[in-house]
């Protein structure tokens, strides 16, 4: 059964807001617990929850080689991406800056989608990617003030997201969204949990903020946004879905201002504006 047209039209905007909120929640969560411990808790709880949803709805589960492909997608889009992003935030990099680095995702997808998926990119889209990338670059330069390792971790997380998106579109385009996303979390949780055990002092210093951040990240970001992302990847070209990430820096900046009182310098504002222009050029028919 096809979704109503208004639902299909609203999903991208809702996705951007909810996806952006993850960076604000991560700031609270990593302030109360080690970043990899928070990531492990997110994957574990979300994996169990989505497994229950998949079983109740009798969703078909991937098997054989398809299961292996789904596991690879999960490790890239979950363990690599969020393990890196949360660790960078835990090292002091603002959540808004992490979102800005993630804004390069459409450019990497565009570079890879043509050769791997055979998707055609128009000149207007390439112009949009270029303008958006310049905007994101300006915004990042205007905010960078922490360690080089945190910045590098951001780009490692970006690679995980971009490669995972292309891999998913290429090898697992027909898997059930509920069961495949559950597999993503279930295979990522042990990996991140082991790294947390080896690298961190696993102590929660403030259970209230930790619990609130975890609940939001699990219910809204782990379940809601990834189901929406997987749904959009089935309905639209990977390059078009990727352009939505140009909007997350601006949205994250607004949420950070409303919730945390964070202000932006003129260079960042200019970069965010250029990123918005890039989106308009890239997605316009």
mmCIF file of C-alpha atoms in Angstrom:
data_model
loop_
_atom_site.group_PDB
_atom_site.id
_atom_site.type_symbol
_atom_site.label_atom_id
_atom_site.label_comp_id
_atom_site.label_asym_id
_atom_site.label_seq_id
_atom_site.Cartn_x
_atom_site.Cartn_y
_atom_site.Cartn_z
ATOM 1 C CA UNK A 1 0.000 0.000 0.000
ATOM 2 C CA UNK A 2 1.435 3.366 -1.033
ATOM 3 C CA UNK A 3 1.623 6.189 1.515
ATOM 4 C CA UNK A 4 -0.494 9.321 0.910
ATOM 5 C CA UNK A 5 1.245 12.028 -1.082
ATOM 6 C CA UNK A 6 1.323 14.470 1.841
ATOM 7 C CA UNK A 7 3.092 11.863 3.989
ATOM 8 C CA UNK A 8 5.703 11.265 1.312
ATOM 9 C CA UNK A 9 6.263 15.015 0.994
ATOM 10 C CA UNK A 10 6.554 15.569 4.748
ATOM 11 C CA UNK A 11 8.977 12.728 5.509
ATOM 12 C CA UNK A 12 12.169 14.542 4.352
ATOM 13 C CA UNK A 13 11.484 17.632 6.492
ATOM 14 C CA UNK A 14 10.609 15.585 9.573
ATOM 15 C CA UNK A 15 13.673 13.439 8.995
ATOM 16 C CA UNK A 16 15.994 16.484 8.944
ATOM 17 C CA UNK A 17 14.648 17.838 12.244
ATOM 18 C CA UNK A 18 14.748 14.499 14.038
ATOM 19 C CA UNK A 19 18.162 13.567 12.640
ATOM 20 C CA UNK A 20 19.555 16.937 13.748
ATOM 21 C CA UNK A 21 18.199 16.496 17.267
ATOM 22 C CA UNK A 22 20.537 13.538 17.763
ATOM 23 C CA UNK A 23 23.544 15.849 17.971
ATOM 24 C CA UNK A 24 21.910 17.939 20.701
ATOM 25 C CA UNK A 25 20.967 14.814 22.671
ATOM 26 C CA UNK A 26 24.496 13.427 22.245
ATOM 27 C CA UNK A 27 25.964 16.507 23.936
ATOM 28 C CA UNK A 28 23.862 15.789 27.035
ATOM 29 C CA UNK A 29 24.551 12.051 26.890
ATOM 30 C CA UNK A 30 28.335 12.266 26.532
ATOM 31 C CA UNK A 31 28.414 14.767 29.366
ATOM 32 C CA UNK A 32 26.966 12.092 31.652
ATOM 33 C CA UNK A 33 28.772 8.946 30.415
ATOM 34 C CA UNK A 34 31.675 7.852 28.178
ATOM 35 C CA UNK A 35 30.766 8.191 24.472
ATOM 36 C CA UNK A 36 31.247 4.548 23.471
ATOM 37 C CA UNK A 37 29.253 3.398 26.501
ATOM 38 C CA UNK A 38 26.418 5.679 25.404
ATOM 39 C CA UNK A 39 26.708 4.318 21.851
ATOM 40 C CA UNK A 40 26.654 0.717 23.106
ATOM 41 C CA UNK A 41 23.558 1.385 25.234
ATOM 42 C CA UNK A 42 21.874 3.009 22.241
ATOM 43 C CA UNK A 43 22.539 0.060 19.949
ATOM 44 C CA UNK A 44 21.611 -2.559 22.531
ATOM 45 C CA UNK A 45 18.278 -1.044 23.555
ATOM 46 C CA UNK A 46 17.324 -0.054 20.010
ATOM 47 C CA UNK A 47 18.280 -3.498 18.687
ATOM 48 C CA UNK A 48 16.046 -5.285 21.194
ATOM 49 C CA UNK A 49 13.184 -2.853 20.566
ATOM 50 C CA UNK A 50 13.340 -3.163 16.781
ATOM 51 C CA UNK A 51 13.663 -6.949 17.016
ATOM 52 C CA UNK A 52 10.411 -7.016 18.948
ATOM 53 C CA UNK A 53 8.746 -4.773 16.369
ATOM 54 C CA UNK A 54 9.980 -6.969 13.528
ATOM 55 C CA UNK A 55 8.773 -10.163 15.222
ATOM 56 C CA UNK A 56 5.340 -8.771 16.078
ATOM 57 C CA UNK A 57 4.863 -7.481 12.528
ATOM 58 C CA UNK A 58 6.209 -10.768 11.108
ATOM 59 C CA UNK A 59 8.808 -9.010 9.035
ATOM 60 C CA UNK A 60 10.976 -11.261 6.832
ATOM 61 C CA UNK A 61 14.550 -11.535 8.092
ATOM 62 C CA UNK A 62 17.596 -11.445 5.816
ATOM 63 C CA UNK A 63 19.340 -14.788 5.413
ATOM 64 C CA UNK A 64 22.552 -16.189 3.973
ATOM 65 C CA UNK A 65 24.651 -13.773 1.947
ATOM 66 C CA UNK A 66 22.004 -11.061 2.273
ATOM 67 C CA UNK A 67 22.373 -11.221 6.061
ATOM 68 C CA UNK A 68 26.110 -10.651 5.660
ATOM 69 C CA UNK A 69 25.483 -7.605 3.467
ATOM 70 C CA UNK A 70 23.007 -6.204 5.995
ATOM 71 C CA UNK A 71 25.569 -6.719 8.774
ATOM 72 C CA UNK A 72 28.206 -4.802 6.797
ATOM 73 C CA UNK A 73 25.782 -1.922 6.285
ATOM 74 C CA UNK A 74 25.045 -1.887 10.007
ATOM 75 C CA UNK A 75 28.701 -1.781 11.005
ATOM 76 C CA UNK A 76 29.369 1.096 8.612
ATOM 77 C CA UNK A 77 26.278 3.214 9.238
ATOM 78 C CA UNK A 78 26.027 2.522 12.960
ATOM 79 C CA UNK A 79 29.271 1.387 14.615
ATOM 80 C CA UNK A 80 31.693 3.411 12.489
ATOM 81 C CA UNK A 81 29.536 6.490 12.095
ATOM 82 C CA UNK A 82 28.185 6.966 15.596
ATOM 83 C CA UNK A 83 31.115 5.467 17.447
ATOM 84 C CA UNK A 84 33.284 8.112 15.781
ATOM 85 C CA UNK A 85 30.804 10.981 16.067
ATOM 86 C CA UNK A 86 30.022 10.407 19.739
ATOM 87 C CA UNK A 87 33.689 10.050 20.619
ATOM 88 C CA UNK A 88 34.406 13.348 18.864
ATOM 89 C CA UNK A 89 31.596 15.017 20.822
ATOM 90 C CA UNK A 90 32.950 13.445 24.010
ATOM 91 C CA UNK A 91 36.320 15.046 23.263
ATOM 92 C CA UNK A 92 34.686 18.469 23.220
ATOM 93 C CA UNK A 93 33.677 18.982 19.592
ATOM 94 C CA UNK A 94 30.257 20.734 19.572
ATOM 95 C CA UNK A 95 27.362 18.729 18.206
ATOM 96 C CA UNK A 96 26.712 21.400 15.619
ATOM 97 C CA UNK A 97 30.223 21.069 14.218
ATOM 98 C CA UNK A 98 29.796 17.304 13.931
ATOM 99 C CA UNK A 99 26.628 17.927 11.927
ATOM 100 C CA UNK A 100 28.552 20.331 9.705
ATOM 101 C CA UNK A 101 31.190 17.716 8.913
ATOM 102 C CA UNK A 102 28.434 15.204 8.241
ATOM 103 C CA UNK A 103 27.117 17.716 5.713
ATOM 104 C CA UNK A 104 29.808 16.548 3.278
ATOM 105 C CA UNK A 105 27.890 13.264 2.949
ATOM 106 C CA UNK A 106 26.006 14.270 -0.244
ATOM 107 C CA UNK A 107 29.279 15.087 -2.003
ATOM 108 C CA UNK A 108 30.810 11.699 -1.225
ATOM 109 C CA UNK A 109 27.587 9.936 -2.204
ATOM 110 C CA UNK A 110 27.466 11.842 -5.474
ATOM 111 C CA UNK A 111 31.054 10.890 -6.268
ATOM 112 C CA UNK A 112 30.400 7.226 -5.549
ATOM 113 C CA UNK A 113 26.796 6.828 -6.740
ATOM 114 C CA UNK A 114 27.582 7.401 -10.418
ATOM 115 C CA UNK A 115 30.129 4.614 -10.685
ATOM 116 C CA UNK A 116 28.587 2.139 -8.242
ATOM 117 C CA UNK A 117 24.854 2.618 -8.757
ATOM 118 C CA UNK A 118 24.784 4.068 -12.263
ATOM 119 C CA UNK A 119 22.758 7.091 -11.135
ATOM 120 C CA UNK A 120 22.974 10.092 -13.448
ATOM 121 C CA UNK A 121 23.878 13.410 -11.835
ATOM 122 C CA UNK A 122 22.830 16.542 -13.698
ATOM 123 C CA UNK A 123 24.965 19.665 -14.043
ATOM 124 C CA UNK A 124 22.624 21.546 -11.750
ATOM 125 C CA UNK A 125 23.031 18.855 -9.098
ATOM 126 C CA UNK A 126 26.822 19.010 -9.386
ATOM 127 C CA UNK A 127 26.618 22.785 -8.975
ATOM 128 C CA UNK A 128 24.442 22.295 -5.909
ATOM 129 C CA UNK A 129 26.899 19.788 -4.453
ATOM 130 C CA UNK A 130 29.765 22.185 -5.036
ATOM 131 C CA UNK A 131 28.022 25.197 -3.484
ATOM 132 C CA UNK A 132 26.829 23.106 -0.557
ATOM 133 C CA UNK A 133 30.289 21.685 0.059
ATOM 134 C CA UNK A 134 31.818 25.171 0.077
ATOM 135 C CA UNK A 135 29.170 26.282 2.545
ATOM 136 C CA UNK A 136 29.768 23.362 4.857
ATOM 137 C CA UNK A 137 33.525 23.928 4.614
ATOM 138 C CA UNK A 138 33.180 27.581 5.620
ATOM 139 C CA UNK A 139 30.963 26.671 8.545
ATOM 140 C CA UNK A 140 33.416 24.032 9.760
ATOM 141 C CA UNK A 141 36.380 26.418 9.514
ATOM 142 C CA UNK A 142 34.422 28.985 11.485
ATOM 143 C CA UNK A 143 33.861 26.589 14.386
ATOM 144 C CA UNK A 144 36.950 24.376 14.607
ATOM 145 C CA UNK A 145 38.670 24.928 17.929
ATOM 146 C CA UNK A 146 39.345 21.483 19.412
ATOM 147 C CA UNK A 147 41.824 18.641 18.918
ATOM 148 C CA UNK A 148 42.806 17.285 15.530
ATOM 149 C CA UNK A 149 41.838 13.770 16.624
ATOM 150 C CA UNK A 150 38.220 14.838 17.194
ATOM 151 C CA UNK A 151 38.051 16.361 13.709
ATOM 152 C CA UNK A 152 39.567 13.224 12.160
ATOM 153 C CA UNK A 153 37.025 11.087 14.001
ATOM 154 C CA UNK A 154 34.270 13.172 12.424
ATOM 155 C CA UNK A 155 35.538 12.376 8.951
ATOM 156 C CA UNK A 156 35.844 8.682 9.843
ATOM 157 C CA UNK A 157 32.187 8.771 10.862
ATOM 158 C CA UNK A 158 31.345 10.558 7.624
ATOM 159 C CA UNK A 159 33.030 7.828 5.594
ATOM 160 C CA UNK A 160 31.071 5.189 7.491
ATOM 161 C CA UNK A 161 27.776 6.896 6.675
ATOM 162 C CA UNK A 162 28.556 7.577 3.006
ATOM 163 C CA UNK A 163 30.010 4.156 2.172
ATOM 164 C CA UNK A 164 27.246 2.465 4.155
ATOM 165 C CA UNK A 165 24.568 4.375 2.224
ATOM 166 C CA UNK A 166 26.000 3.346 -1.143
ATOM 167 C CA UNK A 167 26.562 -0.242 -0.005
ATOM 168 C CA UNK A 168 22.984 -0.459 1.224
ATOM 169 C CA UNK A 169 21.579 0.894 -2.023
ATOM 170 C CA UNK A 170 23.726 -1.526 -4.029
ATOM 171 C CA UNK A 171 23.421 -4.788 -2.080
ATOM 172 C CA UNK A 172 20.365 -4.576 0.221
ATOM 173 C CA UNK A 173 17.720 -2.501 -1.601
ATOM 174 C CA UNK A 174 14.852 -4.927 -1.010
ATOM 175 C CA UNK A 175 15.332 -6.047 2.592
ATOM 176 C CA UNK A 176 12.613 -5.320 5.133
ATOM 177 C CA UNK A 177 13.283 -2.014 6.889
ATOM 178 C CA UNK A 178 12.342 -3.215 10.376
ATOM 179 C CA UNK A 179 14.308 -6.460 10.486
ATOM 180 C CA UNK A 180 17.346 -5.116 8.615
ATOM 181 C CA UNK A 181 17.641 -2.083 10.903
ATOM 182 C CA UNK A 182 17.377 -4.410 13.900
ATOM 183 C CA UNK A 183 20.287 -6.412 12.492
ATOM 184 C CA UNK A 184 22.259 -3.170 12.060
ATOM 185 C CA UNK A 185 22.023 -2.466 15.784
ATOM 186 C CA UNK A 186 22.493 -6.039 16.962
ATOM 187 C CA UNK A 187 25.757 -6.557 15.060
ATOM 188 C CA UNK A 188 27.090 -3.117 16.032
ATOM 189 C CA UNK A 189 26.376 -3.341 19.771
ATOM 190 C CA UNK A 190 28.971 -6.060 20.610
ATOM 191 C CA UNK A 191 31.682 -4.309 18.594
ATOM 192 C CA UNK A 192 31.165 -0.945 20.271
ATOM 193 C CA UNK A 193 30.675 -2.609 23.668
ATOM 194 C CA UNK A 194 34.046 -4.348 23.379
ATOM 195 C CA UNK A 195 35.756 -1.091 22.421
ATOM 196 C CA UNK A 196 34.110 0.650 25.371
ATOM 197 C CA UNK A 197 35.352 -2.045 27.740
ATOM 198 C CA UNK A 198 38.898 -1.786 26.424
ATOM 199 C CA UNK A 199 39.169 1.995 26.067
ATOM 200 C CA UNK A 200 36.862 3.647 28.605
ATOM 201 C CA UNK A 201 36.128 3.924 32.302
ATOM 202 C CA UNK A 202 32.549 2.687 32.168
ATOM 203 C CA UNK A 203 30.900 4.951 34.725
ATOM 204 C CA UNK A 204 27.719 7.001 34.439
ATOM 205 C CA UNK A 205 28.159 10.250 36.376
ATOM 206 C CA UNK A 206 24.602 11.588 35.983
ATOM 207 C CA UNK A 207 21.830 9.065 35.446
ATOM 208 C CA UNK A 208 19.094 11.630 34.784
ATOM 209 C CA UNK A 209 20.676 13.291 31.723
ATOM 210 C CA UNK A 210 22.039 9.924 30.582
ATOM 211 C CA UNK A 211 18.616 8.271 30.734
ATOM 212 C CA UNK A 212 16.857 11.162 29.018
ATOM 213 C CA UNK A 213 19.444 11.370 26.239
ATOM 214 C CA UNK A 214 19.402 7.598 25.758
ATOM 215 C CA UNK A 215 15.604 7.470 25.579
ATOM 216 C CA UNK A 216 15.518 10.211 22.935
ATOM 217 C CA UNK A 217 18.371 8.742 20.906
ATOM 218 C CA UNK A 218 16.847 5.258 20.953
ATOM 219 C CA UNK A 219 13.191 6.050 20.299
ATOM 220 C CA UNK A 220 13.573 9.025 17.968
ATOM 221 C CA UNK A 221 17.005 8.732 16.356
ATOM 222 C CA UNK A 222 17.794 5.017 16.372
ATOM 223 C CA UNK A 223 14.338 3.750 15.482
ATOM 224 C CA UNK A 224 12.443 6.635 13.899
ATOM 225 C CA UNK A 225 15.056 8.322 11.716
ATOM 226 C CA UNK A 226 16.719 5.147 10.446
ATOM 227 C CA UNK A 227 13.410 3.630 9.470
ATOM 228 C CA UNK A 228 12.696 6.868 7.610
ATOM 229 C CA UNK A 229 16.152 6.889 6.008
ATOM 230 C CA UNK A 230 15.832 3.314 4.794
ATOM 231 C CA UNK A 231 12.334 4.048 3.465
ATOM 232 C CA UNK A 232 13.552 7.107 1.542
ATOM 233 C CA UNK A 233 16.495 5.185 0.081
ATOM 234 C CA UNK A 234 13.988 2.798 -1.468
ATOM 235 C CA UNK A 235 11.784 5.533 -2.904
ATOM 236 C CA UNK A 236 14.430 7.972 -4.196
ATOM 237 C CA UNK A 237 17.920 8.043 -5.682
ATOM 238 C CA UNK A 238 20.753 7.817 -3.143
ATOM 239 C CA UNK A 239 22.205 11.127 -4.329
ATOM 240 C CA UNK A 240 18.864 12.906 -3.801
ATOM 241 C CA UNK A 241 18.425 11.453 -0.308
ATOM 242 C CA UNK A 242 22.002 12.450 0.479
ATOM 243 C CA UNK A 243 21.268 16.104 -0.210
ATOM 244 C CA UNK A 244 19.033 16.193 2.880
ATOM 245 C CA UNK A 245 22.186 16.104 4.991
ATOM 246 C CA UNK A 246 23.069 19.580 3.700
ATOM 247 C CA UNK A 247 20.130 20.814 5.792
ATOM 248 C CA UNK A 248 21.151 19.176 9.083
ATOM 249 C CA UNK A 249 23.904 21.708 9.956
ATOM 250 C CA UNK A 250 21.466 24.636 9.797
ATOM 251 C CA UNK A 251 18.794 22.717 11.654
ATOM 252 C CA UNK A 252 21.275 21.575 14.314
ATOM 253 C CA UNK A 253 22.503 25.157 14.746
ATOM 254 C CA UNK A 254 18.943 26.362 15.321
ATOM 255 C CA UNK A 255 18.227 23.569 17.799
ATOM 256 C CA UNK A 256 21.506 24.279 19.586
ATOM 257 C CA UNK A 257 20.561 27.944 19.865
ATOM 258 C CA UNK A 258 17.075 27.168 21.155
ATOM 259 C CA UNK A 259 18.081 24.434 23.602
ATOM 260 C CA UNK A 260 21.683 25.203 24.581
ATOM 261 C CA UNK A 261 21.870 28.916 23.839
ATOM 262 C CA UNK A 262 24.749 28.446 21.384
ATOM 263 C CA UNK A 263 25.549 31.396 19.120
ATOM 264 C CA UNK A 264 27.065 31.416 15.639
ATOM 265 C CA UNK A 265 29.736 33.651 14.151
ATOM 266 C CA UNK A 266 29.244 35.324 10.719
ATOM 267 C CA UNK A 267 31.437 32.794 8.904
ATOM 268 C CA UNK A 268 29.328 29.892 10.146
ATOM 269 C CA UNK A 269 26.103 31.689 9.215
ATOM 270 C CA UNK A 270 27.465 32.314 5.705
ATOM 271 C CA UNK A 271 28.416 28.664 5.360
ATOM 272 C CA UNK A 272 25.005 27.480 6.492
ATOM 273 C CA UNK A 273 23.308 29.809 4.009
ATOM 274 C CA UNK A 274 25.449 28.469 1.147
ATOM 275 C CA UNK A 275 24.618 24.931 2.237
ATOM 276 C CA UNK A 276 20.915 25.745 1.930
ATOM 277 C CA UNK A 277 21.425 27.161 -1.559
ATOM 278 C CA UNK A 278 23.270 23.990 -2.512
ATOM 279 C CA UNK A 279 20.305 21.883 -1.409
ATOM 280 C CA UNK A 280 17.886 23.919 -3.500
ATOM 281 C CA UNK A 281 20.070 23.548 -6.592
ATOM 282 C CA UNK A 282 20.673 19.836 -6.017
ATOM 283 C CA UNK A 283 17.088 18.733 -5.430
ATOM 284 C CA UNK A 284 15.256 21.020 -7.825
ATOM 285 C CA UNK A 285 13.766 19.123 -10.761
#
